[in-house]
Amino acid sequence: METMTSRLPNLLQLCIDKKSHRKGKLIHAYILRNDLLSNTFLSNRLIELYSKCGNPGSARHVFAKIPKKDVYSWNAILGAHCKVGNLEDAHALFVEMPERNTVSWNTLISALVRNGSERSALNVYDRMILEGFLPTRFTLASVFSASGALLDVGHGRRCHGLLVKIGLEENMYVGNALLCMYAKCGLIRDAIQVFDGMPEPNEVTFTAMMRGLVQTDRVLEALDMFRLMLRKGIQVDCVSLSSILGVCARGACGEFNFDDLCCNMNGKQVHCLTIKLGYEGDLHLNNSLLDMYAKSGDMDGAEKVFAFLPGVSVVSWNVMIAGYGQKYQSGNAMEYLRRMIHCGFEPDDVTYINMLAACVKSGDIETARQMFNTMSIPSVSSWNAMISGYFQNGNHKEAIKLFREMQFRNEKPDRTTLAIALSSCAGMGFLEAGKQIHAALLKDSFHIDVYVASGLIGMYSKCGKTELAKHIFYKMTELDIVCWNSMIAGCSLNSLDKEAFTFFRQMKEYGMLPTQFSYATVLSCCAKLSSSFEGKQVYGLITKDGYVNDVFVGSALIDMYCKCGEIDEARQFFNTMPIKNTVTWNEMIHGYAQNGCGDKAVALYKDMIRSGEKPDDITFVAVLTACSHSGLTDAGIEIFNSMKQEHGVEPALDHFTCIIDSLGRAGRFKEAEVLLDKMPYKDDPIIWEVLLSSCRVHANVTLAKRAADELFRLDPQSSVPYVLLANIYSSLGRWDDARAVRDMMSDKQVKKNPGYSWVENKRGTQAFMVGDNVGMVDDEVEVSEEKSCYNV
């Protein structure tokens, strides 16, 4: 018997390793029969066995029978509760423990992180440190994981400091967790620093680094990281290959302005490597390949992969439906849905969401709604897809209506629903509905969610309530880059450009890395302030952060230079841009128009056509404005006539206004009148105001009287036609007619708003009304090339 008793620990360990529940129970019976349960060591092994085999009830029963429990007994039963996710009982046990060691703390912290209770995990970790326990590599890995999930950089950095202090900075396990934390928080520089300090990075390190680079829009660098991984001879497995295919897929789906052809080429190379390494039978990897081809827009490639899949899953069908949806081919997407059902697959929530998205992207919102209405119990994601569809189509009213219907059905919205609903309120300027949603957020504690908070900030800003937006912003305990961007954009939208700069600087001080949106917004502020000095400082940061080749940032930079009058710098930067889109060309053409360079604007417009870039309605407004302001009337007429015939752009009010202005400035009033009689915008006051201004310059009283009469009819309370017509009469010495117009203006109680000037000095910005008697000491006014701002 003694021999058998001495063998029991080894037998139990064998059962634990192999999860042999039945054999373990036989050993348990032997222990009971021989009254060996008082042996604490054996009882601890039994608890561990039942925990491993998923039998927490038996584990609790053994624990209750142990006469002398030690710390290992408590840790074993704590682990059993944590394994099955019974966190309430686990926490209660933890509190009751007469003695704890590092294993006790690690068990609870890791269980909380696994079950999504990251904040509680960090709180337990803080208590652990306060009680004098030194964390191990397992503790730190869990804490870094929790910090990354919560984007809590503060906790992560403090842990990093302790990691260095206790000498674990070269531990691969902890290093990978630390790198992941910085990557998830968007602090890619810190992640790269950790990566560079690791003595022997493995496949986990490289995969985490690639994901972090993609999260911060550095797709090319992520691809370079994969190439480095191959050059170093690091083992490439299915996970690594799936990750790099995800990089190619995300780069191609339009998120990062990455070339689809380039992404598809890289993806095909990875596809070849997959076959070479013998992973073509892995279903998960094949689905990643399918996703890459679909998001690259190569549906022929996706079809080939799909045809040879070793096993088709619901995910495979969903990817194909989403791919055709992205190509605006809802018919093909619907065909795949039919085939999926015919093959015996049950569509899941993702299937319906992809199908709804396919219909919405194809502009078939009615079919999407019909499909949605057939769903007996739509999931929150389905509601979100439908509400988002209305929002994307600019039908904010229907989006709000559907959101209210969701509430009437007692369907609880999530953070995405609320953010979309708030965006629709912002789009409509519907402040009251936005306030009602805000009240609902407070009730459900969604107001502390950074994602929803950014929606609230945007809604209040677009409704002109900047102070309320600031109140939301300052109440947040945690802020992400989207919240900062929303606040900066809100200030810019409400002409609080200096405050936008202040927020931008604070964001940098808090360690947030600006995005393309941050830079584009702050450059817009520089443009509105005509501050090339600050614009150039921002340009320096853009270069430093690697966004100088970003097409959106580049377009904003061109706009800033143009509005600051530095047209040559704008063109120089324009010429160096590797990628240009329609917005880029438009900004440069418009910049020439603003700065009186009509010939250059027309020449650049022709260069745009030759480059193959398709002009849009804004392009024509820009080039026609340039023609009008530079006296290039014939060139303007030629471009105007080519709009619909050659480029398929229907002339709108702004285009007619430009050409009427051009003809009026040139004194070609007969042609202007012919165009006026033919155009569909006769009842718009802007056209007649433009014509009336031209009549004043050329003293065309007859046409001026007609234009003024039209304006009296269209907008009786506007002072513009009275003032312009009276000025025309005055310039011709027809004082009686001028007096009659002013008397008519007085009789109809039409008031002219006074003009203002503003000047920036040491005391801030001061505004002066016309007629004010203002004394100013010369040395109180600071004027410099960058800071002077006068507007009459």
mmCIF file of N, CA, C and O in Angstrom, residues 55 77 110 187 384 388 395 424 434 450 477 504 522 577 624 661 742:
data_model
loop_
_atom_site.group_PDB
_atom_site.id
_atom_site.type_symbol
_atom_site.label_atom_id
_atom_site.label_comp_id
_atom_site.label_asym_id
_atom_site.label_seq_id
_atom_site.Cartn_x
_atom_site.Cartn_y
_atom_site.Cartn_z
ATOM 1 N N ASN A 55 -14.945 19.947 -14.425
ATOM 2 C CA ASN A 55 -15.901 19.452 -13.427
ATOM 3 C C ASN A 55 -15.730 20.249 -12.130
ATOM 4 O O ASN A 55 -15.195 19.756 -11.138
ATOM 5 N N ILE A 77 -8.611 25.710 -6.062
ATOM 6 C CA ILE A 77 -10.062 25.915 -6.200
ATOM 7 C C ILE A 77 -10.358 27.269 -6.860
ATOM 8 O O ILE A 77 -11.321 27.410 -7.618
ATOM 9 N N SER A 110 -5.557 37.150 -14.568
ATOM 10 C CA SER A 110 -5.646 36.574 -15.921
ATOM 11 C C SER A 110 -7.075 36.160 -16.253
ATOM 12 O O SER A 110 -7.530 36.308 -17.397
ATOM 13 N N LEU A 187 0.417 53.881 -30.286
ATOM 14 C CA LEU A 187 1.737 54.474 -30.019
ATOM 15 C C LEU A 187 2.797 53.644 -30.747
ATOM 16 O O LEU A 187 3.563 52.896 -30.139
ATOM 17 N N ASN A 384 -28.108 48.386 -37.188
ATOM 18 C CA ASN A 384 -27.014 49.323 -37.470
ATOM 19 C C ASN A 384 -26.739 49.435 -38.967
ATOM 20 O O ASN A 384 -26.516 50.526 -39.486
ATOM 21 N N SER A 388 -27.267 52.825 -40.836
ATOM 22 C CA SER A 388 -26.066 53.344 -41.498
ATOM 23 C C SER A 388 -26.314 53.547 -42.987
ATOM 24 O O SER A 388 -25.812 54.504 -43.588
ATOM 25 N N ASN A 395 -30.078 60.274 -46.131
ATOM 26 C CA ASN A 395 -31.468 60.308 -45.669
ATOM 27 C C ASN A 395 -31.482 60.259 -44.136
ATOM 28 O O ASN A 395 -31.837 59.256 -43.517
ATOM 29 N N SER A 424 -26.532 61.427 -37.684
ATOM 30 C CA SER A 424 -27.700 61.851 -38.465
ATOM 31 C C SER A 424 -28.313 63.129 -37.890
ATOM 32 O O SER A 424 -28.729 64.013 -38.632
ATOM 33 N N GLY A 434 -30.915 65.163 -30.884
ATOM 34 C CA GLY A 434 -29.596 64.878 -30.332
ATOM 35 C C GLY A 434 -29.591 64.929 -28.817
ATOM 36 O O GLY A 434 -28.964 64.087 -28.156
ATOM 37 N N VAL A 450 -15.879 56.396 -25.258
ATOM 38 C CA VAL A 450 -15.172 57.377 -26.082
ATOM 39 C C VAL A 450 -15.737 57.450 -27.502
ATOM 40 O O VAL A 450 -15.776 58.522 -28.111
ATOM 41 N N THR A 477 -13.121 60.800 -18.854
ATOM 42 C CA THR A 477 -11.937 60.370 -18.094
ATOM 43 C C THR A 477 -10.863 59.827 -19.023
ATOM 44 O O THR A 477 -9.677 59.884 -18.717
ATOM 45 N N PHE A 504 -5.249 71.097 -30.605
ATOM 46 C CA PHE A 504 -4.261 70.322 -31.352
ATOM 47 C C PHE A 504 -2.954 70.212 -30.558
ATOM 48 O O PHE A 504 -2.353 69.136 -30.461
ATOM 49 N N VAL A 522 -6.414 71.002 -38.998
ATOM 50 C CA VAL A 522 -5.625 72.114 -38.462
ATOM 51 C C VAL A 522 -5.035 72.952 -39.601
ATOM 52 O O VAL A 522 -4.883 74.169 -39.463
ATOM 53 N N MET A 577 3.760 65.893 -55.294
ATOM 54 C CA MET A 577 2.853 64.887 -54.728
ATOM 55 C C MET A 577 2.840 63.617 -55.586
ATOM 56 O O MET A 577 2.553 63.682 -56.783
ATOM 57 N N LEU A 624 -14.032 78.157 -63.826
ATOM 58 C CA LEU A 624 -14.906 79.225 -64.341
ATOM 59 C C LEU A 624 -14.754 80.493 -63.505
ATOM 60 O O LEU A 624 -14.820 81.604 -64.039
ATOM 61 N N ASP A 661 -21.415 86.074 -64.347
ATOM 62 C CA ASP A 661 -20.468 87.043 -63.777
ATOM 63 C C ASP A 661 -19.387 87.392 -64.802
ATOM 64 O O ASP A 661 -19.012 88.561 -64.961
ATOM 65 N N ARG A 742 -33.867 105.021 -52.202
ATOM 66 C CA ARG A 742 -33.629 105.002 -50.750
ATOM 67 C C ARG A 742 -34.930 105.226 -49.981
ATOM 68 O O ARG A 742 -35.138 104.646 -48.910
#
